[in-house]
């Protein structure tokens, strides 16, 4: 069953600053997959709370010295929906330090691919629409 591992304690981490990210969170909910949202600002946290997200990790992406402090959570996969190139790069670096299994970047810009890979992204998807339900199928 898809999501069984996540029901039993493992979860995914999602940065959802745009509509595609919000749709992805809705898909995770519908399928019963455990997830945490990651934000780097008070407004991002408020936006996630307004969506009904209960598990939110707030990070300071401006201080690279704090990036080794991994949360004590069973996070295997990270899904970063690009809204800002700089923020996405910082989140990739931060999550790479946490030794997660896979980092997915979902973007509308093809020119960032090499940079994201060099920083530690393991999968990069280019989307034109907000339908990202196919990504949930990649969670085993």
PDB file of C-alpha atoms in Angstrom:
ATOM      1  CA  UNK A   1       0.000   0.000   0.000  1.00  0.00           C
ATOM      2  CA  UNK A   2       1.377   3.416  -0.972  1.00  0.00           C
ATOM      3  CA  UNK A   3       2.128   5.469   2.082  1.00  0.00           C
ATOM      4  CA  UNK A   4       2.156   2.538   4.538  1.00  0.00           C
ATOM      5  CA  UNK A   5       5.743   3.266   5.604  1.00  0.00           C
ATOM      6  CA  UNK A   6       4.780   6.862   6.242  1.00  0.00           C
ATOM      7  CA  UNK A   7       1.753   5.814   8.266  1.00  0.00           C
ATOM      8  CA  UNK A   8       4.060   3.701  10.400  1.00  0.00           C
ATOM      9  CA  UNK A   9       6.306   6.611  11.308  1.00  0.00           C
ATOM     10  CA  UNK A  10       8.254   7.866   8.310  1.00  0.00           C
ATOM     11  CA  UNK A  11       7.242  11.099   6.672  1.00  0.00           C
ATOM     12  CA  UNK A  12       8.001  13.512   3.890  1.00  0.00           C
ATOM     13  CA  UNK A  13       9.008  17.144   4.179  1.00  0.00           C
ATOM     14  CA  UNK A  14       7.407  19.709   1.880  1.00  0.00           C
ATOM     15  CA  UNK A  15       8.191  23.311   1.037  1.00  0.00           C
ATOM     16  CA  UNK A  16       4.970  24.582  -0.532  1.00  0.00           C
ATOM     17  CA  UNK A  17       5.210  28.316  -1.299  1.00  0.00           C
ATOM     18  CA  UNK A  18       3.050  28.105  -4.431  1.00  0.00           C
ATOM     19  CA  UNK A  19      -0.159  26.582  -5.747  1.00  0.00           C
ATOM     20  CA  UNK A  20       1.510  23.375  -6.964  1.00  0.00           C
ATOM     21  CA  UNK A  21       2.946  22.818  -3.492  1.00  0.00           C
ATOM     22  CA  UNK A  22      -0.447  23.368  -1.900  1.00  0.00           C
ATOM     23  CA  UNK A  23      -1.987  20.848  -4.289  1.00  0.00           C
ATOM     24  CA  UNK A  24       0.718  18.364  -3.339  1.00  0.00           C
ATOM     25  CA  UNK A  25      -0.073  18.775   0.353  1.00  0.00           C
ATOM     26  CA  UNK A  26      -3.738  18.160  -0.427  1.00  0.00           C
ATOM     27  CA  UNK A  27      -2.782  14.963  -2.292  1.00  0.00           C
ATOM     28  CA  UNK A  28      -0.714  13.779   0.678  1.00  0.00           C
ATOM     29  CA  UNK A  29      -3.674  14.365   2.989  1.00  0.00           C
ATOM     30  CA  UNK A  30      -6.083  12.524   0.720  1.00  0.00           C
ATOM     31  CA  UNK A  31      -3.778   9.514   0.595  1.00  0.00           C
ATOM     32  CA  UNK A  32      -3.004   9.545   4.311  1.00  0.00           C
ATOM     33  CA  UNK A  33       0.707  10.194   3.912  1.00  0.00           C
ATOM     34  CA  UNK A  34       2.378  11.808   6.928  1.00  0.00           C
ATOM     35  CA  UNK A  35       4.179  15.038   6.155  1.00  0.00           C
ATOM     36  CA  UNK A  36       5.797  18.105   7.671  1.00  0.00           C
ATOM     37  CA  UNK A  37       5.910  21.520   6.037  1.00  0.00           C
ATOM     38  CA  UNK A  38       9.146  23.482   6.083  1.00  0.00           C
ATOM     39  CA  UNK A  39       9.080  27.290   6.128  1.00  0.00           C
ATOM     40  CA  UNK A  40      11.657  30.021   6.589  1.00  0.00           C
ATOM     41  CA  UNK A  41       9.437  32.952   7.537  1.00  0.00           C
ATOM     42  CA  UNK A  42       6.591  33.954   9.785  1.00  0.00           C
ATOM     43  CA  UNK A  43       4.363  34.622   6.770  1.00  0.00           C
ATOM     44  CA  UNK A  44       5.152  31.159   5.376  1.00  0.00           C
ATOM     45  CA  UNK A  45       4.184  29.610   8.691  1.00  0.00           C
ATOM     46  CA  UNK A  46       0.912  31.562   8.784  1.00  0.00           C
ATOM     47  CA  UNK A  47       0.146  30.448   5.214  1.00  0.00           C
ATOM     48  CA  UNK A  48       0.657  26.785   6.158  1.00  0.00           C
ATOM     49  CA  UNK A  49      -1.422  27.166   9.320  1.00  0.00           C
ATOM     50  CA  UNK A  50      -4.221  28.721   7.248  1.00  0.00           C
ATOM     51  CA  UNK A  51      -4.148  25.575   5.090  1.00  0.00           C
ATOM     52  CA  UNK A  52      -4.597  23.456   8.198  1.00  0.00           C
ATOM     53  CA  UNK A  53      -1.035  22.154   8.322  1.00  0.00           C
ATOM     54  CA  UNK A  54      -0.271  21.118  11.893  1.00  0.00           C
ATOM     55  CA  UNK A  55       3.346  19.945  11.618  1.00  0.00           C
ATOM     56  CA  UNK A  56       5.583  22.831  10.592  1.00  0.00           C
ATOM     57  CA  UNK A  57       9.360  23.096  10.799  1.00  0.00           C
ATOM     58  CA  UNK A  58      10.634  26.678  10.825  1.00  0.00           C
ATOM     59  CA  UNK A  59      14.226  27.155   9.688  1.00  0.00           C
ATOM     60  CA  UNK A  60      16.622  30.060   9.412  1.00  0.00           C
ATOM     61  CA  UNK A  61      17.995  29.800   5.892  1.00  0.00           C
ATOM     62  CA  UNK A  62      20.223  32.842   6.350  1.00  0.00           C
ATOM     63  CA  UNK A  63      22.530  31.143   8.881  1.00  0.00           C
ATOM     64  CA  UNK A  64      24.396  28.189   7.361  1.00  0.00           C
ATOM     65  CA  UNK A  65      25.923  27.363  10.754  1.00  0.00           C
ATOM     66  CA  UNK A  66      22.547  26.103  11.967  1.00  0.00           C
ATOM     67  CA  UNK A  67      21.959  23.766   9.034  1.00  0.00           C
ATOM     68  CA  UNK A  68      23.523  20.730  10.685  1.00  0.00           C
ATOM     69  CA  UNK A  69      20.818  20.744  13.353  1.00  0.00           C
ATOM     70  CA  UNK A  70      18.551  18.122  11.806  1.00  0.00           C
ATOM     71  CA  UNK A  71      15.111  17.715  13.329  1.00  0.00           C
ATOM     72  CA  UNK A  72      14.696  14.453  15.201  1.00  0.00           C
ATOM     73  CA  UNK A  73      12.117  13.189  12.739  1.00  0.00           C
ATOM     74  CA  UNK A  74      12.037  10.175  10.431  1.00  0.00           C
ATOM     75  CA  UNK A  75      12.142  12.228   7.199  1.00  0.00           C
ATOM     76  CA  UNK A  76      13.044  10.194   4.108  1.00  0.00           C
ATOM     77  CA  UNK A  77      12.031  12.387   1.209  1.00  0.00           C
ATOM     78  CA  UNK A  78      11.927  16.128   0.708  1.00  0.00           C
ATOM     79  CA  UNK A  79       9.763  17.902  -1.884  1.00  0.00           C
ATOM     80  CA  UNK A  80      10.759  21.504  -2.593  1.00  0.00           C
ATOM     81  CA  UNK A  81       8.416  23.518  -4.776  1.00  0.00           C
ATOM     82  CA  UNK A  82      10.410  26.366  -6.256  1.00  0.00           C
ATOM     83  CA  UNK A  83       9.172  29.881  -5.794  1.00  0.00           C
ATOM     84  CA  UNK A  84      12.577  31.491  -5.315  1.00  0.00           C
ATOM     85  CA  UNK A  85      15.821  30.195  -6.794  1.00  0.00           C
ATOM     86  CA  UNK A  86      17.873  31.400  -3.817  1.00  0.00           C
ATOM     87  CA  UNK A  87      15.541  29.922  -1.215  1.00  0.00           C
ATOM     88  CA  UNK A  88      15.356  26.602  -3.045  1.00  0.00           C
ATOM     89  CA  UNK A  89      19.160  26.424  -3.173  1.00  0.00           C
ATOM     90  CA  UNK A  90      19.398  27.092   0.549  1.00  0.00           C
ATOM     91  CA  UNK A  91      16.747  24.493   1.358  1.00  0.00           C
ATOM     92  CA  UNK A  92      18.554  21.889  -0.755  1.00  0.00           C
ATOM     93  CA  UNK A  93      21.803  22.585   1.119  1.00  0.00           C
ATOM     94  CA  UNK A  94      20.047  22.479   4.476  1.00  0.00           C
ATOM     95  CA  UNK A  95      18.218  19.209   3.769  1.00  0.00           C
ATOM     96  CA  UNK A  96      21.353  17.636   2.283  1.00  0.00           C
ATOM     97  CA  UNK A  97      23.025  18.157   5.653  1.00  0.00           C
ATOM     98  CA  UNK A  98      20.158  16.253   7.277  1.00  0.00           C
ATOM     99  CA  UNK A  99      21.020  13.068   5.352  1.00  0.00           C
ATOM    100  CA  UNK A 100      17.595  12.497   3.839  1.00  0.00           C
ATOM    101  CA  UNK A 101      17.133   9.778   1.221  1.00  0.00           C
ATOM    102  CA  UNK A 102      15.902  11.948  -1.670  1.00  0.00           C
ATOM    103  CA  UNK A 103      15.394  15.616  -2.448  1.00  0.00           C
ATOM    104  CA  UNK A 104      12.891  16.470  -5.160  1.00  0.00           C
ATOM    105  CA  UNK A 105      12.756  19.936  -6.698  1.00  0.00           C
ATOM    106  CA  UNK A 106       9.635  20.886  -8.603  1.00  0.00           C
ATOM    107  CA  UNK A 107      10.171  23.910 -10.832  1.00  0.00           C
ATOM    108  CA  UNK A 108       8.932  25.741 -13.903  1.00  0.00           C
ATOM    109  CA  UNK A 109      12.460  26.826 -14.882  1.00  0.00           C
ATOM    110  CA  UNK A 110      14.750  24.470 -16.752  1.00  0.00           C
ATOM    111  CA  UNK A 111      17.907  26.533 -16.423  1.00  0.00           C
ATOM    112  CA  UNK A 112      18.339  25.735 -12.708  1.00  0.00           C
ATOM    113  CA  UNK A 113      18.741  21.977 -13.131  1.00  0.00           C
ATOM    114  CA  UNK A 114      22.547  21.757 -12.949  1.00  0.00           C
ATOM    115  CA  UNK A 115      22.766  24.038  -9.939  1.00  0.00           C
ATOM    116  CA  UNK A 116      20.132  22.068  -8.041  1.00  0.00           C
ATOM    117  CA  UNK A 117      21.878  18.777  -8.814  1.00  0.00           C
ATOM    118  CA  UNK A 118      25.249  20.158  -7.724  1.00  0.00           C
ATOM    119  CA  UNK A 119      23.742  21.212  -4.392  1.00  0.00           C
ATOM    120  CA  UNK A 120      22.254  17.787  -3.710  1.00  0.00           C
ATOM    121  CA  UNK A 121      18.862  17.495  -5.370  1.00  0.00           C
ATOM    122  CA  UNK A 122      18.307  13.915  -6.497  1.00  0.00           C
ATOM    123  CA  UNK A 123      15.208  14.470  -8.662  1.00  0.00           C
ATOM    124  CA  UNK A 124      14.105  17.533 -10.609  1.00  0.00           C
ATOM    125  CA  UNK A 125      10.681  17.821 -12.199  1.00  0.00           C
ATOM    126  CA  UNK A 126       9.559  20.539 -14.585  1.00  0.00           C
ATOM    127  CA  UNK A 127       5.864  21.327 -14.448  1.00  0.00           C
ATOM    128  CA  UNK A 128       3.600  23.634 -16.406  1.00  0.00           C
ATOM    129  CA  UNK A 129       0.441  23.080 -14.385  1.00  0.00           C
ATOM    130  CA  UNK A 130      -0.421  22.574 -10.754  1.00  0.00           C
ATOM    131  CA  UNK A 131      -1.306  18.897 -11.143  1.00  0.00           C
ATOM    132  CA  UNK A 132       1.416  17.180  -9.152  1.00  0.00           C
ATOM    133  CA  UNK A 133      -0.490  14.085  -8.089  1.00  0.00           C
ATOM    134  CA  UNK A 134       2.028  11.977 -10.022  1.00  0.00           C
ATOM    135  CA  UNK A 135       4.637  12.869  -7.390  1.00  0.00           C
ATOM    136  CA  UNK A 136       2.715  11.102  -4.653  1.00  0.00           C
ATOM    137  CA  UNK A 137       3.092   7.875  -6.639  1.00  0.00           C
ATOM    138  CA  UNK A 138       6.857   8.184  -6.121  1.00  0.00           C
ATOM    139  CA  UNK A 139       6.391   7.808  -2.378  1.00  0.00           C
ATOM    140  CA  UNK A 140       6.640   4.121  -1.534  1.00  0.00           C
TER     141      UNK A 140
END
